[in-house]
Short mmCIF file of C-alpha atoms in Angstrom, two decimals:
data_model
loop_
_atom_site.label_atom_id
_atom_site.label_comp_id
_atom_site.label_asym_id
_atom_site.label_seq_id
_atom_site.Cartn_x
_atom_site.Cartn_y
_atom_site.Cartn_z
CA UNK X 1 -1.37 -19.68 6.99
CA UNK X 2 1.35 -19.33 4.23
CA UNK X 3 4.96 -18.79 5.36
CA UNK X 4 8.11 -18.67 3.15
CA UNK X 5 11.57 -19.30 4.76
CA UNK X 6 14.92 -18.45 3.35
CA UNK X 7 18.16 -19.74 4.66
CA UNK X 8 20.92 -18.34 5.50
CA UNK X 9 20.10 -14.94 6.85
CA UNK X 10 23.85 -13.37 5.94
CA UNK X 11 26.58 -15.18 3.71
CA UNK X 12 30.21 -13.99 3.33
CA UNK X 13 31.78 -15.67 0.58
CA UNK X 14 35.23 -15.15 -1.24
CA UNK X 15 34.92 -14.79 -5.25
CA UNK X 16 35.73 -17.90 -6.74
CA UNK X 17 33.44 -20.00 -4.17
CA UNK X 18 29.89 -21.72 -4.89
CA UNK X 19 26.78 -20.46 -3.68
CA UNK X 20 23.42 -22.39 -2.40
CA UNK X 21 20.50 -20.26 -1.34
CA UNK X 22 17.72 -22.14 -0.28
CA UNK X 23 13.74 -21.01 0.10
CA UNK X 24 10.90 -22.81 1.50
CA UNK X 25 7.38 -21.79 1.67
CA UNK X 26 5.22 -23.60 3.80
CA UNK X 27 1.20 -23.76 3.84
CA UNK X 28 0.33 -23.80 0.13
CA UNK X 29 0.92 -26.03 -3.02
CA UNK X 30 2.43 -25.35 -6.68
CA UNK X 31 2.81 -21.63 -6.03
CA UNK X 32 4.95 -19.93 -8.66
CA UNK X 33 7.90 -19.38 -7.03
CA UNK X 34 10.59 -16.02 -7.86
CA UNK X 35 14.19 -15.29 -7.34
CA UNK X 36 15.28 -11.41 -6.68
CA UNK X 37 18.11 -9.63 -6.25
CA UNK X 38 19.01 -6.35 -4.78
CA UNK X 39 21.83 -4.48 -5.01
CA UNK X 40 22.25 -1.72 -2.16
CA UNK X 41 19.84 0.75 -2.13
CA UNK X 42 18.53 -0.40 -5.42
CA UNK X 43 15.42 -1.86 -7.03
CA UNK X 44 14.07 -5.49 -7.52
CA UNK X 45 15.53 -7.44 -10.71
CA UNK X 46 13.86 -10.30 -11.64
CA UNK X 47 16.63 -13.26 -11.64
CA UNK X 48 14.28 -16.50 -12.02
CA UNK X 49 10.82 -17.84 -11.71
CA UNK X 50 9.15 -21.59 -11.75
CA UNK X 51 6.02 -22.24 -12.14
CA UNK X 52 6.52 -26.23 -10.91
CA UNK X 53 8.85 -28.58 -10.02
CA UNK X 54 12.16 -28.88 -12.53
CA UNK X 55 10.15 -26.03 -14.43
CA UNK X 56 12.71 -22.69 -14.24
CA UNK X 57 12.63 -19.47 -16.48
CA UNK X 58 15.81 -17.18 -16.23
CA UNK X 59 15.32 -13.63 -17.13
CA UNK X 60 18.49 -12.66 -17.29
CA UNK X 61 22.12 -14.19 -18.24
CA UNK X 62 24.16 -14.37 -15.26
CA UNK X 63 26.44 -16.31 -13.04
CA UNK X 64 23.56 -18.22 -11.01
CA UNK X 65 21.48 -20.47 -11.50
CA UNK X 66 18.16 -22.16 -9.76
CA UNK X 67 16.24 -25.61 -9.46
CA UNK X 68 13.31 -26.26 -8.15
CA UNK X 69 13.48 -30.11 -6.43
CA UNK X 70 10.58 -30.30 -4.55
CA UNK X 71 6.88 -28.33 -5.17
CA UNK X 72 7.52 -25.81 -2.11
CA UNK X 73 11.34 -25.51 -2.58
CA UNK X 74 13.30 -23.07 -4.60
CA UNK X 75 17.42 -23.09 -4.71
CA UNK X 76 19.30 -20.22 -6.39
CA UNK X 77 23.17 -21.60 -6.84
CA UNK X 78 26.59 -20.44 -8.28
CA UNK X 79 30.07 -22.99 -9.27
CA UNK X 80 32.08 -19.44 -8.47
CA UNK X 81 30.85 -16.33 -7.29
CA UNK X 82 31.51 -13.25 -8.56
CA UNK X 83 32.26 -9.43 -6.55
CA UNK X 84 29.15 -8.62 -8.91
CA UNK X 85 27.26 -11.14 -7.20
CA UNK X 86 27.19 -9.27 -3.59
CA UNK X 87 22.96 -8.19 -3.28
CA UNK X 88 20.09 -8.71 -0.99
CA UNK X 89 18.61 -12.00 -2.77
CA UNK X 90 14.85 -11.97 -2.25
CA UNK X 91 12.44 -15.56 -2.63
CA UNK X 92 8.85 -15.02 -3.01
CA UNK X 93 5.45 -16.77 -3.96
CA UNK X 94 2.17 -15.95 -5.40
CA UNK X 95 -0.76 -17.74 -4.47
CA UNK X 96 -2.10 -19.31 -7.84
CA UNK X 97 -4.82 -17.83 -10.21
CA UNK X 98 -6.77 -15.39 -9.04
CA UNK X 99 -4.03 -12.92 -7.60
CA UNK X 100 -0.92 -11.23 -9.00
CA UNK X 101 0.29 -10.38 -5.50
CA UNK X 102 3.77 -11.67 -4.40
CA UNK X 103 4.87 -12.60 -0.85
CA UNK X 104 8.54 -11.74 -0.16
CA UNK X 105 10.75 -14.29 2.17
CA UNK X 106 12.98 -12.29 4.81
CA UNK X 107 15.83 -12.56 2.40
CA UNK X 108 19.69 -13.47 2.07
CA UNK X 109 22.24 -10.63 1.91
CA UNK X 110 25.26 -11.96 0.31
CA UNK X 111 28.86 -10.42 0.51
CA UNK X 112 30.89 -11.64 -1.90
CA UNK X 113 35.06 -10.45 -1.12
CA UNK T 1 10.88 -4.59 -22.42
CA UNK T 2 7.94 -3.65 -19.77
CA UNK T 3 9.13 -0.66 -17.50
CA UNK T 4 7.91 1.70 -14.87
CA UNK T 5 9.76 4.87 -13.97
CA UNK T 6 9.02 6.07 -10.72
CA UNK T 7 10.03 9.18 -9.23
CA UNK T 8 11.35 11.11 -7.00
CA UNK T 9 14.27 8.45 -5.93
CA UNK T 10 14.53 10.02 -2.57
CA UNK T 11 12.08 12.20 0.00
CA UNK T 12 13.08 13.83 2.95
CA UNK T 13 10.35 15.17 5.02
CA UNK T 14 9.80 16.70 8.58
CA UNK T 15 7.53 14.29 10.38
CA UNK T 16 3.53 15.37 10.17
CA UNK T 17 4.60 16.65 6.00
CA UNK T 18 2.87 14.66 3.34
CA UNK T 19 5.00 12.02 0.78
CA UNK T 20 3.62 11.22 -2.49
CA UNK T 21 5.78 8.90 -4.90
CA UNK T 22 4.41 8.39 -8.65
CA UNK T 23 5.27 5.58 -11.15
CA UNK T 24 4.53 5.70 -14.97
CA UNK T 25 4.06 3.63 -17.84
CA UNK T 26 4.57 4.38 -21.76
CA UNK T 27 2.07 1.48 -21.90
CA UNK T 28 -1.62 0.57 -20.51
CA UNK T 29 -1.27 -1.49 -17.64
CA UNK T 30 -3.52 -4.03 -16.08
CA UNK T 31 -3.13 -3.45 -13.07
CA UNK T 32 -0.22 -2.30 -10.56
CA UNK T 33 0.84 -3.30 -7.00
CA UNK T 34 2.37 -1.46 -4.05
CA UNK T 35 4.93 -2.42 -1.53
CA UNK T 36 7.17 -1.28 0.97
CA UNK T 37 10.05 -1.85 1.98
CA UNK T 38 11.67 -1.17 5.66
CA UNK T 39 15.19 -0.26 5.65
CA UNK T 40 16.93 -4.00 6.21
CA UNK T 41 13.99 -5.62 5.58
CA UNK T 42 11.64 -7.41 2.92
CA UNK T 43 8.98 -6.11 0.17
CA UNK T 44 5.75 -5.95 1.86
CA UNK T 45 2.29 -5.83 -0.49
CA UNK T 46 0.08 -3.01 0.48
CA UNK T 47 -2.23 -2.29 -2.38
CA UNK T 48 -3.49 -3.66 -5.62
CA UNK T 49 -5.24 -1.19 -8.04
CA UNK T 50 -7.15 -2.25 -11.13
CA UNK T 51 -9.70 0.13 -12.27
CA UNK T 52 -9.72 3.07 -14.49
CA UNK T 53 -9.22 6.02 -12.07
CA UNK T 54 -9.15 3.73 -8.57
CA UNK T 55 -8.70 5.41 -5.51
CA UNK T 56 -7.94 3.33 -2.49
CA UNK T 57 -6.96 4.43 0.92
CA UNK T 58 -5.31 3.25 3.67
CA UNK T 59 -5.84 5.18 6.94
CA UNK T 60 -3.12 7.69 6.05
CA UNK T 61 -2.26 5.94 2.75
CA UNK T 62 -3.86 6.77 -0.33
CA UNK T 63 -3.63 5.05 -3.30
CA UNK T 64 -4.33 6.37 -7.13
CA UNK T 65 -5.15 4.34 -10.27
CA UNK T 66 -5.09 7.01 -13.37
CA UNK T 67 -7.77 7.36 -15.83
CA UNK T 68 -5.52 5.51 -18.79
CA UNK T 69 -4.13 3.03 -16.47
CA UNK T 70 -0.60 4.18 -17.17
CA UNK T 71 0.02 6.04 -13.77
CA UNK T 72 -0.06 5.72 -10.26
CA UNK T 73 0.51 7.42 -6.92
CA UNK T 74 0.62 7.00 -3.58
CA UNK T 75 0.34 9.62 -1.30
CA UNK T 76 0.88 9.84 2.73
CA UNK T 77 -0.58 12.83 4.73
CA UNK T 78 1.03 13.55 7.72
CA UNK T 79 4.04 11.32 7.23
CA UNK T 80 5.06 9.85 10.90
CA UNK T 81 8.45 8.55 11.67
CA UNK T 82 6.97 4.78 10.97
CA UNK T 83 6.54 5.66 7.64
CA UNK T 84 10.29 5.21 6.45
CA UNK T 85 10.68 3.07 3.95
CA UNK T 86 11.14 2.71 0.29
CA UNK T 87 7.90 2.78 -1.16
CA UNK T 88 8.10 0.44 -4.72
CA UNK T 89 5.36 0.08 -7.74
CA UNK T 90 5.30 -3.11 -9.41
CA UNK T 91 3.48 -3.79 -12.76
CA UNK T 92 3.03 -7.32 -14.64
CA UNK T 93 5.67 -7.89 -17.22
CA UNK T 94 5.57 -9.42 -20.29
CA UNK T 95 5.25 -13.03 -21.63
CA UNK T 96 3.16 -13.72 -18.78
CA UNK T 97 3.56 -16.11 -15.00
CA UNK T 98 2.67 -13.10 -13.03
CA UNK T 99 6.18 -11.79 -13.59
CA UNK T 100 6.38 -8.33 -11.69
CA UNK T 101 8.23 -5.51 -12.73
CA UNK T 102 9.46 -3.05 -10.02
CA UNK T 103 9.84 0.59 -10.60
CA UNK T 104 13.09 1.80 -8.65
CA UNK T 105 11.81 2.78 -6.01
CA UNK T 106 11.32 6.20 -3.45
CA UNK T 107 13.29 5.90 -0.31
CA UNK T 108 11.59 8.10 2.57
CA UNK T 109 13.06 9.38 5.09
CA UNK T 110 11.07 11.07 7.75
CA UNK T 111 12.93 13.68 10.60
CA UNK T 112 10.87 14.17 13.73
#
């Protein structure tokens, strides 16, 4: 079965510092791949998808970035955070053709101070 | 760009009262997707609709597709303290890659 890891679980970080999310899934092969974010008691924004390896779309102009090194990893990355920044950031897949559903990673909830 | 609205933003109910949440669309949609959140915790998929007028249900959960594809709801009946949540509706977005568009979400809260 498919599972989809994201590391770490909680970040503190001052403003000023770099960032390095990282997101794994495990059990399937060149599945689009998505970055969220949440802010508190907010919706889903779209931040980034890839649909392969080195292949990244942003959707919006921010302070982050993402890569994709390796066909089942996905990295979402800052040079210096922001207070903005602070959110719930969210991975998830989709399977491939066929289905539109998404499968959500347990998250990262970043505090930026 | 693509949007959903999707109302109300917050629910309070005694436990064994029924929840519905509703999203909308200016535009025909595809299809649209349901997930729920638990408070600390990730989007989970529930439902996919695509028909014209769909109606899906879940044991408690059910699930509406309308006629011009531009609406949705989701209604519990006897909400139970399990329940709580924010419910979200997510529709394709433009330009294509399965891109999903959230509506805002409807945060319930259920008092026994």
């Amino acid at each position: 079965s498919q599972t989809i890891h994201q590391w770490p679980a909680t970040l503190v970080q001052p403003v000023g510092s770099p960032l390095s999310l990282e997101c794994t899934v495990e059990g399937t092969s060149n599945p689009n791949l998505y970055w969220y974010r949440q802010a508190a008691g907010r919706g889903l924004q779209l931040l980034f998808y890839s649909v392969g390896i080195g292949q990244i779309s942003s959707e919006v102009p921010q302070n982050l970035s993402a890569s994709r090194p390796q066909d089942r990893q996905f990295i979402l990355s800052s040079k210096k955070l922001l207070l903005s920044d602070s959110g719930f950031y969210l991975c998830a897949w989709r399977a491939g053709l066929g289905t539109d559903t998404q499968y959500f990673g347990p998250g990262t909830r970043l505090t930026v101070l | 760009g693509q949007q959903v609205m999707q109302i109300p933003q917050y629910q309070h109910v005694q436990e064994g009262e029924d929840f519905t949440t509703y999203c909308n669309s200016s535009t025909t949609l595809s299809n649209i997707q349901w997930y729920k959140q638990r408070p600390g915790g990730h989007p989970v998929f529930l439902i996919q609709l695509v028909k014209s007028g769909e109606v899906k249900k879940q044991k408690r959960l059910t699930f509406q597709f309308g006629e011009a594809k531009k609406n949705s709801s989701l209604h519990i009946t006897a909400t139970q303290t399990t329940d709580v949540g924010t419910y979200f509706c997510a529709v394709l977005g433009r330009g294509g890659y399965n891109k999903l568009i959230f509506g805002a979400g409807t945060r319930l809260a259920v008092h026994p």
